[in-house]
Short mmCIF file of C-alpha atoms and ligand atoms in Angstrom, two decimals:
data_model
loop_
_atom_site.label_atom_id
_atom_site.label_comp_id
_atom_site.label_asym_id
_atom_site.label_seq_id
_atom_site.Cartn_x
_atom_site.Cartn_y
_atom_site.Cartn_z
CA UNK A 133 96.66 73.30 101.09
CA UNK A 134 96.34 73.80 104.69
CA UNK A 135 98.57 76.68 106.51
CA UNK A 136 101.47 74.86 108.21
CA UNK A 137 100.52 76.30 111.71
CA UNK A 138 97.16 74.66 111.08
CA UNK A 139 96.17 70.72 112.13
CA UNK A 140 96.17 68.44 108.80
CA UNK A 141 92.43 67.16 108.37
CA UNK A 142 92.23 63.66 109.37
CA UNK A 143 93.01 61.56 106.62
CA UNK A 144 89.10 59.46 105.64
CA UNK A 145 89.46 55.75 107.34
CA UNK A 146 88.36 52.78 105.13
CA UNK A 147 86.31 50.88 107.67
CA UNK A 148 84.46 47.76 106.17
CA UNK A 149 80.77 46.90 107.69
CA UNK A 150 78.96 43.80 108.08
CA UNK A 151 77.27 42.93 105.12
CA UNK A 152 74.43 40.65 103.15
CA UNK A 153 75.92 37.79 100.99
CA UNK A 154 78.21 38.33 98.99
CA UNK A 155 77.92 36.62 95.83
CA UNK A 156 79.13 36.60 91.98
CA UNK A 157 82.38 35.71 89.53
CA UNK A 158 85.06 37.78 89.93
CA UNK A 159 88.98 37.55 88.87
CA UNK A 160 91.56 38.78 90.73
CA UNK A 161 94.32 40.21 89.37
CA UNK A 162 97.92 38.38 88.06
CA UNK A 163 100.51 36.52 90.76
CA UNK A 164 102.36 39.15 92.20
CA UNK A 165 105.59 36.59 92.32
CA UNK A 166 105.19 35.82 88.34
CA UNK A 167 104.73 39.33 87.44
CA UNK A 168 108.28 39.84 89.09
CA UNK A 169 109.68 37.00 87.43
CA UNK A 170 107.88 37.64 84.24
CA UNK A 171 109.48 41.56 83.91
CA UNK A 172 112.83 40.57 85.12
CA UNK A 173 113.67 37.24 82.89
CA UNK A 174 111.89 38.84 79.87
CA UNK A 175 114.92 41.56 81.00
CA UNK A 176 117.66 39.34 81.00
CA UNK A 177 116.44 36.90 77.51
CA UNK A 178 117.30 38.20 74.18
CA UNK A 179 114.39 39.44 71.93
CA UNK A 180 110.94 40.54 73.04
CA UNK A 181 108.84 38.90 75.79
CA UNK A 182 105.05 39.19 75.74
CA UNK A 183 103.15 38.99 78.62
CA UNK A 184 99.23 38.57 79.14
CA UNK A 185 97.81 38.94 83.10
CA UNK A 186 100.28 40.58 84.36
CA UNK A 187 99.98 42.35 87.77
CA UNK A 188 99.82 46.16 87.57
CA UNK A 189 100.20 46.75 91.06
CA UNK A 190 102.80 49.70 92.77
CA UNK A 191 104.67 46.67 93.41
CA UNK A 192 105.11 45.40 90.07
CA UNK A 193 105.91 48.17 88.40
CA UNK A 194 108.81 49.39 90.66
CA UNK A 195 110.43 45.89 89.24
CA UNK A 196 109.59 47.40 85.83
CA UNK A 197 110.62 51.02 86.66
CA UNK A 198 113.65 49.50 87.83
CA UNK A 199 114.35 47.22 84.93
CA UNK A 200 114.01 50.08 82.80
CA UNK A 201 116.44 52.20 84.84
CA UNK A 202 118.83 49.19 84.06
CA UNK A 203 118.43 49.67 80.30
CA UNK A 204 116.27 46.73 79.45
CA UNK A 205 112.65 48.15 77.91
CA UNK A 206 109.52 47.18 79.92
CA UNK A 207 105.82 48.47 79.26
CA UNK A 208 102.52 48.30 78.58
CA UNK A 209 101.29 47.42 75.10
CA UNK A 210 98.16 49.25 75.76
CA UNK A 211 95.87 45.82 74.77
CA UNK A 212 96.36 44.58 78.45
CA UNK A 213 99.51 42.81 78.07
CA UNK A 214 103.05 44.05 78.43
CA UNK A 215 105.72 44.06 76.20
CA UNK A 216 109.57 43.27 77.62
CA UNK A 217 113.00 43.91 75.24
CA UNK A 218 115.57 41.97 76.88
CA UNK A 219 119.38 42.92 76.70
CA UNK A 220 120.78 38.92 77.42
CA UNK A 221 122.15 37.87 80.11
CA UNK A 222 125.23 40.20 81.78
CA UNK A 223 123.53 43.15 79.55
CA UNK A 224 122.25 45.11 82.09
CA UNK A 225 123.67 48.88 82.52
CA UNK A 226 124.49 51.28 85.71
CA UNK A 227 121.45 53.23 86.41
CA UNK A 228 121.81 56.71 86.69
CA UNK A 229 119.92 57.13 90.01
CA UNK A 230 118.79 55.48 92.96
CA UNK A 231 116.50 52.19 92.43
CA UNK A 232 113.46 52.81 94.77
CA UNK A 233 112.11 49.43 95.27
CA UNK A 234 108.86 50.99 97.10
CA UNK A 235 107.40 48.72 99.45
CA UNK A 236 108.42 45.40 97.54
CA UNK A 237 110.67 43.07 99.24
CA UNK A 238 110.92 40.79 95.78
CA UNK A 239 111.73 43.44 93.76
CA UNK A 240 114.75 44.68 96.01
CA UNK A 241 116.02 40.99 97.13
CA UNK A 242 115.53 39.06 93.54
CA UNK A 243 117.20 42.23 91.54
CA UNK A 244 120.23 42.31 94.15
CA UNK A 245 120.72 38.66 92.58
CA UNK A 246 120.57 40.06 89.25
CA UNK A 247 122.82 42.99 90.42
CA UNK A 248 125.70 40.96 91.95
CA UNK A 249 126.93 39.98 89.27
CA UNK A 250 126.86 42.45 86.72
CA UNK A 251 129.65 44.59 86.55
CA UNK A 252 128.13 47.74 87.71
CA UNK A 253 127.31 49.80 90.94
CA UNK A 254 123.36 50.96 92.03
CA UNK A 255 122.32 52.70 94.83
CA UNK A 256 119.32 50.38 96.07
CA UNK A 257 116.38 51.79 98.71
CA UNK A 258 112.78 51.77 99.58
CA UNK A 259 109.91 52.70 101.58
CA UNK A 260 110.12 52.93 105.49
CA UNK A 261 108.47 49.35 105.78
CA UNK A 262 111.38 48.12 103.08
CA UNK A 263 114.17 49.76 104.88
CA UNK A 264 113.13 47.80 108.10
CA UNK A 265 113.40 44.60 106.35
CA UNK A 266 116.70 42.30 106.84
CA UNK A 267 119.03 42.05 103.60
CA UNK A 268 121.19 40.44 105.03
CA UNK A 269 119.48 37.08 104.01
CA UNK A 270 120.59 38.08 100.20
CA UNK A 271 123.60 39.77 101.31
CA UNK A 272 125.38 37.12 102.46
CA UNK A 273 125.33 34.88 99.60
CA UNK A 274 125.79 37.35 97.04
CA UNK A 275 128.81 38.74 98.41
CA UNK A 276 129.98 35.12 98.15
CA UNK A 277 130.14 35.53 94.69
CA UNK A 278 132.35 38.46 94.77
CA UNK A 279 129.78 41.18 95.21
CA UNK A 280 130.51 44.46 97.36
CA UNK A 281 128.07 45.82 99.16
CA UNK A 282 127.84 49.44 101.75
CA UNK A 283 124.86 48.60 103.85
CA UNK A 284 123.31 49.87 107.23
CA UNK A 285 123.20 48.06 110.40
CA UNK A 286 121.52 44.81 109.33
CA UNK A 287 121.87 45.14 105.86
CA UNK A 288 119.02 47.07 105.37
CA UNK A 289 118.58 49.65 102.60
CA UNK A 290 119.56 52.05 101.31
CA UNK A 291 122.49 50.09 100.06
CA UNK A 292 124.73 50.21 97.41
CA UNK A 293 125.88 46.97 95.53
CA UNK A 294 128.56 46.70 92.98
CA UNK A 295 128.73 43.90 91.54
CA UNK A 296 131.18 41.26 90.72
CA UNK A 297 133.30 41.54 87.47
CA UNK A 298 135.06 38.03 87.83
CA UNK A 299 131.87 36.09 89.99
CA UNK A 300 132.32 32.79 91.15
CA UNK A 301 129.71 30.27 91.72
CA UNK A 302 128.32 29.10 95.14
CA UNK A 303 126.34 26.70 96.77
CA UNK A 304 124.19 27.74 99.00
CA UNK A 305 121.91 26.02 101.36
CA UNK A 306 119.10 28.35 102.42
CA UNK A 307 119.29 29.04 106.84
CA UNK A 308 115.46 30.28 106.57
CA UNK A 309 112.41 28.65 103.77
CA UNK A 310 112.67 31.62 101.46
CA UNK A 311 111.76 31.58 97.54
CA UNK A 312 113.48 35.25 97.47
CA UNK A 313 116.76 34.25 98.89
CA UNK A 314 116.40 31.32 96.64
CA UNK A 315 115.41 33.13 93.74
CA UNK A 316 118.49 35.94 94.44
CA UNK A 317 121.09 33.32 94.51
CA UNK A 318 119.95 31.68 90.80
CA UNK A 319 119.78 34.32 89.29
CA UNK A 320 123.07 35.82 90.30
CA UNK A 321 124.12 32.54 88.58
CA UNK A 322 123.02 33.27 85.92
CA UNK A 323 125.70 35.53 85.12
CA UNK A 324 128.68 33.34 86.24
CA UNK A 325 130.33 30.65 84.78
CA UNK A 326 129.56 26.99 86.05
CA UNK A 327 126.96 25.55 88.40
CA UNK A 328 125.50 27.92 91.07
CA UNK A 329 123.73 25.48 93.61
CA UNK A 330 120.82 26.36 96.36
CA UNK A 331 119.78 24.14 98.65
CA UNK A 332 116.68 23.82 100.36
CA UNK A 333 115.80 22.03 103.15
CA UNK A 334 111.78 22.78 102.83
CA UNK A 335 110.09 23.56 99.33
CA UNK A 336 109.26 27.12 98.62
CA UNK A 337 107.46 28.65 95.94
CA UNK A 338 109.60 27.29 92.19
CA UNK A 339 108.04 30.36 90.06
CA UNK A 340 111.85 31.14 89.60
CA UNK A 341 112.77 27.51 88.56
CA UNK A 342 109.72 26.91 86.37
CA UNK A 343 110.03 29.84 84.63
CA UNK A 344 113.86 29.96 83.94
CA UNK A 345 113.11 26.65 82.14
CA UNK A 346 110.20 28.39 80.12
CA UNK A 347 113.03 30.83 79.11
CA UNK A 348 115.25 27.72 77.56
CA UNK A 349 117.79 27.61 81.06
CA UNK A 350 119.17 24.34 82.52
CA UNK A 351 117.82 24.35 86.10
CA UNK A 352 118.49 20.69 87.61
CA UNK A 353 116.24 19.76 90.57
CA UNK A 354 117.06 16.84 92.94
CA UNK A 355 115.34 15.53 96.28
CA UNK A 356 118.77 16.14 99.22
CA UNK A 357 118.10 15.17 102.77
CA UNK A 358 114.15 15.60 102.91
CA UNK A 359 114.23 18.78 100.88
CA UNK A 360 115.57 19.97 97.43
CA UNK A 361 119.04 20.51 95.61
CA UNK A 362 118.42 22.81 92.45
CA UNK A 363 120.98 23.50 90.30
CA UNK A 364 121.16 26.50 87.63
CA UNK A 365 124.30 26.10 84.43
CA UNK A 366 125.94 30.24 84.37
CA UNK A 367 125.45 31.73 80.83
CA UNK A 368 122.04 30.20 79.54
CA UNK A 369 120.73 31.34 76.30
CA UNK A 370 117.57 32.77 77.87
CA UNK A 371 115.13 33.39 75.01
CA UNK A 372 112.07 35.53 74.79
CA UNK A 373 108.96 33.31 75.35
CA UNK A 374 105.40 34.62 75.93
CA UNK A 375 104.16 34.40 79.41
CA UNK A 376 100.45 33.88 80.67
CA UNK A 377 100.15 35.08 84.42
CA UNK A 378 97.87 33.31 86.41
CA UNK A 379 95.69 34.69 88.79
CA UNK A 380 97.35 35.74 92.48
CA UNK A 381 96.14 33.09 95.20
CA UNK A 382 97.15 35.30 97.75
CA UNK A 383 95.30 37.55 96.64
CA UNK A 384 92.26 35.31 95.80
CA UNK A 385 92.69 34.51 99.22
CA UNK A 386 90.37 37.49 100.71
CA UNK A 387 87.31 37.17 98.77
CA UNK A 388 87.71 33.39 99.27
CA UNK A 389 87.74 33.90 102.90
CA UNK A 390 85.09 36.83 102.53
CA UNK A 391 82.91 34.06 100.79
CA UNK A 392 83.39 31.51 103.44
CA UNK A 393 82.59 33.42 106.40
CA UNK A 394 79.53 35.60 105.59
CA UNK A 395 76.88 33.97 105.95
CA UNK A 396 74.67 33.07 103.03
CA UNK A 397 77.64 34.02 100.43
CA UNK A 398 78.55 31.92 97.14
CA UNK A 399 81.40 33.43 95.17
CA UNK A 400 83.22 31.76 92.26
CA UNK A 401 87.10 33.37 91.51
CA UNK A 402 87.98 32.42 87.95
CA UNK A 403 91.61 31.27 87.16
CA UNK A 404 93.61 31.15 90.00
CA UNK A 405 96.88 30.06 90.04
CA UNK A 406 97.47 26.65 92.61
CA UNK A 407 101.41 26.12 92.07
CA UNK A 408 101.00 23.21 95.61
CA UNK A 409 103.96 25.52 96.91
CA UNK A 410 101.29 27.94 96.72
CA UNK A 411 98.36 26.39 98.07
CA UNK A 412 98.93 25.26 102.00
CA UNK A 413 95.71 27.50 102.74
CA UNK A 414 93.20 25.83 100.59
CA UNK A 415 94.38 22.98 102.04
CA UNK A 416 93.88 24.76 105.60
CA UNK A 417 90.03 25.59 104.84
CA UNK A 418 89.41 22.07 103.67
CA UNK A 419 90.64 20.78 107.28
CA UNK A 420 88.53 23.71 108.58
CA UNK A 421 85.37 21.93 107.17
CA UNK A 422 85.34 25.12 104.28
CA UNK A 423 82.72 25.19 101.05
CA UNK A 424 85.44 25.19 98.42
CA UNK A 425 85.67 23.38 95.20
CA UNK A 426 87.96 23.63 92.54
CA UNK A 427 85.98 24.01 89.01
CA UNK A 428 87.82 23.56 85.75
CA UNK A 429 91.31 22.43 86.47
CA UNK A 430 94.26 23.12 83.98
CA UNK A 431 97.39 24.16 83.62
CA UNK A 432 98.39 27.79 81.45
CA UNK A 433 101.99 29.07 81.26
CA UNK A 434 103.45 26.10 82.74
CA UNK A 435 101.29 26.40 86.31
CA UNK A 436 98.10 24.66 87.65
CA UNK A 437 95.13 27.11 87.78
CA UNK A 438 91.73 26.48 88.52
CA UNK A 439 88.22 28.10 89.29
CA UNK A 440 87.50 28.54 92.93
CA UNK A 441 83.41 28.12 93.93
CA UNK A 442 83.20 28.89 97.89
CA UNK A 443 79.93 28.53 99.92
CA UNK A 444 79.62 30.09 103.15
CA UNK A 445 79.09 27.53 106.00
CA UNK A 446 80.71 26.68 109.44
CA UNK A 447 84.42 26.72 109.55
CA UNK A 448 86.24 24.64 112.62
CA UNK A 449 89.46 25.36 114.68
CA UNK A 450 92.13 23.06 113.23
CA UNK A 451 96.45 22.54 113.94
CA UNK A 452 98.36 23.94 111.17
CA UNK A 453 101.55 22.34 111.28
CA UNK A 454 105.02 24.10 110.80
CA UNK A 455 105.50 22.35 107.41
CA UNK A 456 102.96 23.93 105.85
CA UNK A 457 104.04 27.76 106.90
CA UNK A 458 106.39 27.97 103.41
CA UNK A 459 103.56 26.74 101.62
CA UNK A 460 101.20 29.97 102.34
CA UNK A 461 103.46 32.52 104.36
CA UNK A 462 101.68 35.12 103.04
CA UNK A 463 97.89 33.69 103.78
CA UNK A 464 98.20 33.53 107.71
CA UNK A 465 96.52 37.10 108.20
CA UNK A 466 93.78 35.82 106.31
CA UNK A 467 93.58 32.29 107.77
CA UNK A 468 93.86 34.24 111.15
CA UNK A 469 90.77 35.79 110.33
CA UNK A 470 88.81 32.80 109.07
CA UNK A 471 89.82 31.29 112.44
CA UNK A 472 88.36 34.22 114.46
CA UNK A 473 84.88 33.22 112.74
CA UNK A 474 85.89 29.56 113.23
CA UNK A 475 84.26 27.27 116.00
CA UNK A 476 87.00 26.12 118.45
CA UNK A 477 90.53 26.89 118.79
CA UNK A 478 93.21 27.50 115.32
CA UNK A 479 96.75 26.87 116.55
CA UNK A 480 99.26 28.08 113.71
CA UNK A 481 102.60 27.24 114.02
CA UNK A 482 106.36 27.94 112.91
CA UNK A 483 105.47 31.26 111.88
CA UNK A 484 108.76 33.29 112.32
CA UNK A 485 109.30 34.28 108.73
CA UNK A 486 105.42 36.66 109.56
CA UNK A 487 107.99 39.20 111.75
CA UNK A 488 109.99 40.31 109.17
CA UNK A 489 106.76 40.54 106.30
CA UNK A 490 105.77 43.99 105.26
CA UNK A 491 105.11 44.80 109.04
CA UNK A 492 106.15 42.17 112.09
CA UNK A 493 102.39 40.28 110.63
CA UNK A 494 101.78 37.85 113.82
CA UNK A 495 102.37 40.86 116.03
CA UNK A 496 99.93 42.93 113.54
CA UNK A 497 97.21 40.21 113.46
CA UNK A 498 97.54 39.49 117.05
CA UNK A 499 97.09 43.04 118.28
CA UNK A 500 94.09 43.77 115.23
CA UNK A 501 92.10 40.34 116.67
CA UNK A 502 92.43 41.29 119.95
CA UNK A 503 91.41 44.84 119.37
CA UNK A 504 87.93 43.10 117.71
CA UNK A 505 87.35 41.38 120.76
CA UNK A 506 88.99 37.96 119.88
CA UNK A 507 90.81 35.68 122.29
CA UNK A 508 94.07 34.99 120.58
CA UNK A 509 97.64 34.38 121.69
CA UNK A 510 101.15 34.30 120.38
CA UNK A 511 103.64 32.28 122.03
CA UNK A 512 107.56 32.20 120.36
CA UNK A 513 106.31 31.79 116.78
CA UNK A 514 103.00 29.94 117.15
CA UNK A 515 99.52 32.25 117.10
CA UNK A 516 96.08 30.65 118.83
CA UNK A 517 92.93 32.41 118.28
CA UNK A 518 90.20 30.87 119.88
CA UNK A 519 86.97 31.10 117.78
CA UNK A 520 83.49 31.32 119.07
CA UNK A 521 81.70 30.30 116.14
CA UNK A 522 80.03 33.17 115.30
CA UNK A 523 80.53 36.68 113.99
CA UNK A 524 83.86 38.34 116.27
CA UNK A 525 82.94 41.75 117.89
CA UNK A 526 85.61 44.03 115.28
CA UNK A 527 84.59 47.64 116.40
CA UNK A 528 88.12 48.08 116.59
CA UNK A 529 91.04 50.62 114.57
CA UNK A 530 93.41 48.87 112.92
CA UNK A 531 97.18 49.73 112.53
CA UNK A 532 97.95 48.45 108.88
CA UNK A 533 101.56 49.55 109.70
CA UNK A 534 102.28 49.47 105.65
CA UNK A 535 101.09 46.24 105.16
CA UNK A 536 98.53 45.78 102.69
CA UNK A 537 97.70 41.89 103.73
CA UNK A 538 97.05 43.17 106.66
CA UNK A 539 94.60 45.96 105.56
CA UNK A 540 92.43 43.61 103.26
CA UNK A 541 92.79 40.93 106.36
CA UNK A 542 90.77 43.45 108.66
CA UNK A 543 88.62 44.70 105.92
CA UNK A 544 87.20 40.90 105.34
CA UNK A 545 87.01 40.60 108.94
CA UNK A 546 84.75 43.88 109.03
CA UNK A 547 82.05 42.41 106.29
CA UNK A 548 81.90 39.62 109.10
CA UNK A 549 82.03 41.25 112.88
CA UNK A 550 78.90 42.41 114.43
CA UNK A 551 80.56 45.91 114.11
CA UNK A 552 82.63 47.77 111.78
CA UNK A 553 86.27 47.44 111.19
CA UNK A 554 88.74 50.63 110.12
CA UNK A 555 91.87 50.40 108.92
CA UNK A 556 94.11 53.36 109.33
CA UNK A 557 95.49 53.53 105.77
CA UNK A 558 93.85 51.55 103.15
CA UNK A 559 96.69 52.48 100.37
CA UNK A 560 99.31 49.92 100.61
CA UNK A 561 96.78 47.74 99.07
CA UNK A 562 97.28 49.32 95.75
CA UNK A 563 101.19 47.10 96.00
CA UNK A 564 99.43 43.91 95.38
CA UNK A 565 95.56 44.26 94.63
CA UNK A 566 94.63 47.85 93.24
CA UNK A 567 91.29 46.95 92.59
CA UNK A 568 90.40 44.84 96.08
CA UNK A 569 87.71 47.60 97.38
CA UNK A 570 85.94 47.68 93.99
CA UNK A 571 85.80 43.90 93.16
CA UNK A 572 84.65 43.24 97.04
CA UNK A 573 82.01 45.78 97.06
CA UNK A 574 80.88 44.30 93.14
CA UNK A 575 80.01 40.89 95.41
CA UNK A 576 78.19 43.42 97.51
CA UNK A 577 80.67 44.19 100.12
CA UNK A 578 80.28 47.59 101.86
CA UNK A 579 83.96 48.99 102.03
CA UNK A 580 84.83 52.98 102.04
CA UNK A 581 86.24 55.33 102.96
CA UNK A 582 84.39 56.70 106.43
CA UNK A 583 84.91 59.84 108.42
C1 S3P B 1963 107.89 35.80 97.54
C2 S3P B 1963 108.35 35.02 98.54
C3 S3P B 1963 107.88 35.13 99.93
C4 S3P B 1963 106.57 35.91 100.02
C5 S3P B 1963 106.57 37.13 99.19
C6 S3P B 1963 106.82 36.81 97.74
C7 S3P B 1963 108.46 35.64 96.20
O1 S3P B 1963 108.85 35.82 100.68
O2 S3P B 1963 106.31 36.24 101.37
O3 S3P B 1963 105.34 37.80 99.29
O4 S3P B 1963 107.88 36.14 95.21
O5 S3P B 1963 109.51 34.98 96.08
P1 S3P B 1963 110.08 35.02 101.37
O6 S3P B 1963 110.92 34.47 100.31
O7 S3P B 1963 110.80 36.07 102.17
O8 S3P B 1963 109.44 33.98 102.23
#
C-alpha cells in the first residue's frame, strides 16, 4: 500500500482504439429491469421461483442482497439460474442494517414501493451517484398511502421509510414518463386492500405489469386520455412461476451500435428482448438508414425477443421526436454516438428525464462529443450533434461521472474515432454489463486498460 504522505499511482484508464471489423455472435447478458422484477416478485409470491438469464450485474444483486436482508431467500443455484423463496405478500421483515442500494436507482425506488407498505422501518442509501438522484418522485406517492419517511433535502438518500400499518390505496397519475415511479406505486398496492390506480399519460416500459400477471395478480390496463390507466387488486395470491430473462436491449445496444458504425463489421446478438416500450432505438437506426434485421422472432417468458444481425454501412442524421424518449431513455448516449458517425445533423428531443440518470447524461454526452471534436449542442432538453459522415476525431478523456452508459457510450465511440477514446473509470460498467470489455474485444474490439 502506498505511504499516506506519498501520491496514489494513477489509477490505469480504459481507452478504446479504432479497430478492424468487428464481427461474430455474441449474447449479452439478462434485462437489467426483469432481473429486478424477477428477484423482487419471486420475493413477495409464495413458494420457490426459478429463474434462467438472469442479470448478475452489481446492480442486480444489491436487489437480491437487499431482498435477502428483508428475509425472503435469493441465490444462485450454481447451474446458471437463480433460485427465489418467497415469504407472500406483506411477509417481508425489518432488516437489521442499512439497505445499500449501490448505484441502482430501480432497486432503491421499486423496493421503497414494496417498503411502504409493510409494517416495518429500513434505513435506505446508496452510492454518491444514487444519493444525488431525486426520491421525491416515489416519495410522494408512497407517503400517500400512509408511509413515513426522514429524507434529505430533495428526498434523496439516505432515508429512512417506515411503512404503513393501515395503507390506503391511491391513484396516481404519473407528473414525469417513469416505469420506476410506476412500478413503486403497484407494488405498494400490492399490500393494501382495494384498487391502487397509476396513470400514465405516455407508455413506459410494462415489465412490472406483465410480470405481476405471470405471478397470477389482477393488473387491469385501459387506454385514458391518449395514454394508459392500469389498475392492480391489493392482496393477490402471487405464486411462484419460473421466469426466462431475456436478453438486455440496452445493453445490446453498444455492440449494435459498435456493429453499425465500424466499417466493414457484421455482428449478430442472439435473443434480445424487444418489449416495443423497449425498442424506440431500433426504430431510431432504421430511420437512420442502419443494417439491422431482426432474425428469428418469438416470444419467451411472456416478452418478444429476437436475433439482431447488424451490417456496418452509412447512418443519416434524423428528428427523434419527444414521444419516443420513454421508449429508449436509456439508449440516447448510444444513439448520440451513432449520430456523431452519422451524415447530417441528429436532433433528439424531450430529453429531460437524461439529467437526473446515473450522471446529468445530456450534459455527460454533450461535454464527451465535444471533447472528441464533434459539433453538438444542447438547448433546454433537446441535444443536436451534427455528424460529418465519417469517423469523429475522439482523442479526448472522458468523465464517466459513475455512469456506466456513459463509459461503454465512449468506449464504442473509441473503436470508431480516428483516435483513441479513455474513459476515466471503466468500473461502473460492472452495474449493468460485467462482461462488456470481454464480449467487445471477442468481435475484435481493442478495449483496455492503458497507462
Ligand atoms: C427502469 C426505468 C427507467 C430506466 C432505468 C430502468 C426500470 O428509469 O432509465 O434504467 O427498470 O423501471 P425511469 O423510470 O426513471 O425512467
Amino acid at each position: 500500500m502506498a505511504h499516506p504522505s506519498q501520491p496514489a499511482s494513477p489509477r490505469p484508464l480504459t481507452s478504446a482504439r479504432p479497430t478492424a471489423p468487428l464481427r461474430g455472435k455474441i449474447r449479452v447478458p439478462g434485462d437489467k429491469s426483469i432481473s429486478h422484477r424477477a428477484l423482487m416478485l419471486g420475493a413477495l409470491a409464495v413458494g420457490r421461483t426459478e429463474i434462467s438469464g438472469l442479470l448478475e450485474g452489481e446492480d442486480v444483486l444489491a436487489t437480491a442482497a437487499a431482498l435477502n436482508a428483508l428475509g425472503a431467500a435469493a441465490s444462485p443455484a450454481g447451474d446458471g439460474r437463480w433460485i427465489v423463496d418467497g415469504v407472500g405478500i406483506g411477509g417481508l421483515g425489518e432488516p437489521e442494517n442499512l439497505l445499500d442500494l449501490g448505484n441502482s436507482g430501480t432497486s432503491a425506488r421499486l423496493l421503497l414501493g414494496i417498503l411502504a407498505t409493510h409494517s416495518l422501518t429500513a434505513f435506505v442509501t446508496g452510492d454518491a451517484s444514487l444519493r444525488r438522484r431525486p426520491m421525491s418522485r416515489v416519495v410522494d406517492p408512497l407517503s400517500r398511502f400512509g408511509a413515513r419517511f426522514l429524507c434529505r433535502d430533495g428526498a434523496r438518500l439516505p432515508l429512512a421509510v417506515t411503512g404503513a400499518a393501515d395503507p390506503v390505496p391511491i391513484v396516481y397519475r404519473l407528473p414525469v414518463p417513469s416505469a420506476q415511479v410506476k412500478s413503486a406505486v403497484l407494488l405498494a398496492g400490492l399490500n393494501t386492500p382495494g384498487a391502487t390506480t397509476v396513470i400514465e399519460p405516455q407508455g413506459t416500459r410494462d415489465h412490472t405489469e406483465r410480470m405481476l400477471r405471470h405471478f397470477g395478480a389482477t393488473v387491469i390496463t385501459e387506454p385514458h386520455e391518449g395514454g394508459k390507466r392500469i389498475t392492480v387488486e391489493g392482496f393477490p395470491e402471487l405464486a411462484a412461476a419460473p421466469i426466462v430473462v431475456p436478453g438486455d436491449i440496452s445493453s445490446a445496444a453498444f455492440p449494435l451500435v459498435a456493429a453499425l458504425i465500424v466499417p466493414g463489421s457484421e455482428v449478430t446478438i442472439e435473443g434480445v428482448g424487444l418489449n416495443p416500450l423497449r425498442a424506440g432505438l431500433i426504430e431510431c437506426l432504421h430511420e437512420m438508414g442502419a443494417d439491422i434485421t431482426l432474425v428469428n422472432q418469438r416470444e419467451e417468458g411472456g416478452e418478444p425477443v429476437a436475433d439482431l444481425h447488424a451490417r456496418a454501412g452509412e447512418l443519416i442524421g434524423a428528428d427523434i421526436p419527444a414521444e419516443r424518449a420513454p421508449r429508449m431513455i436509456d439508449e440516447y448516449p448510444i444513439l448520440a454516438v451513432a449520430a456523431a458517425c452519422a451524415r447530417g445533423r441528429t436532433v433528439m428531443r424531450g430529453l429531460s428525464e437524461l439529467r437526473v440518470k446515473e450522471s446529468d447524461r445530456l450534459m455527460a454526452i454533450a461535454t464527451g462529443l465535444a471533447g472528441c471534436g464533434v459539433e453538438v449542442r444542447v438547448e433546454g432538453d433537446t441535444l443536436t450533434v451534427e455528424g460529418k459522415g465519417g469517423p469523429p476525431e475522439g482523442g479526448a478523456a472522458i468523465a464517466t461521472e459513475l455512469d456506466h452508459r456513459i463509459a461503454m457510450a465512449f468506449l464504442v465511440l473509441g473503436l470508431a474515432s480516428r483516435r483513441p477514446v479513455q474513459i476515466d473509470d471503466g468500473a461502473p460498467i460492472a452495474t449493468s454489463f460485467p462482461d462488456f470489455v470481454a464480449l467487445t474485444n471477442r468481435l475484435g474490439g481493442d478495449i483496455a486498460e492503458r497507462r
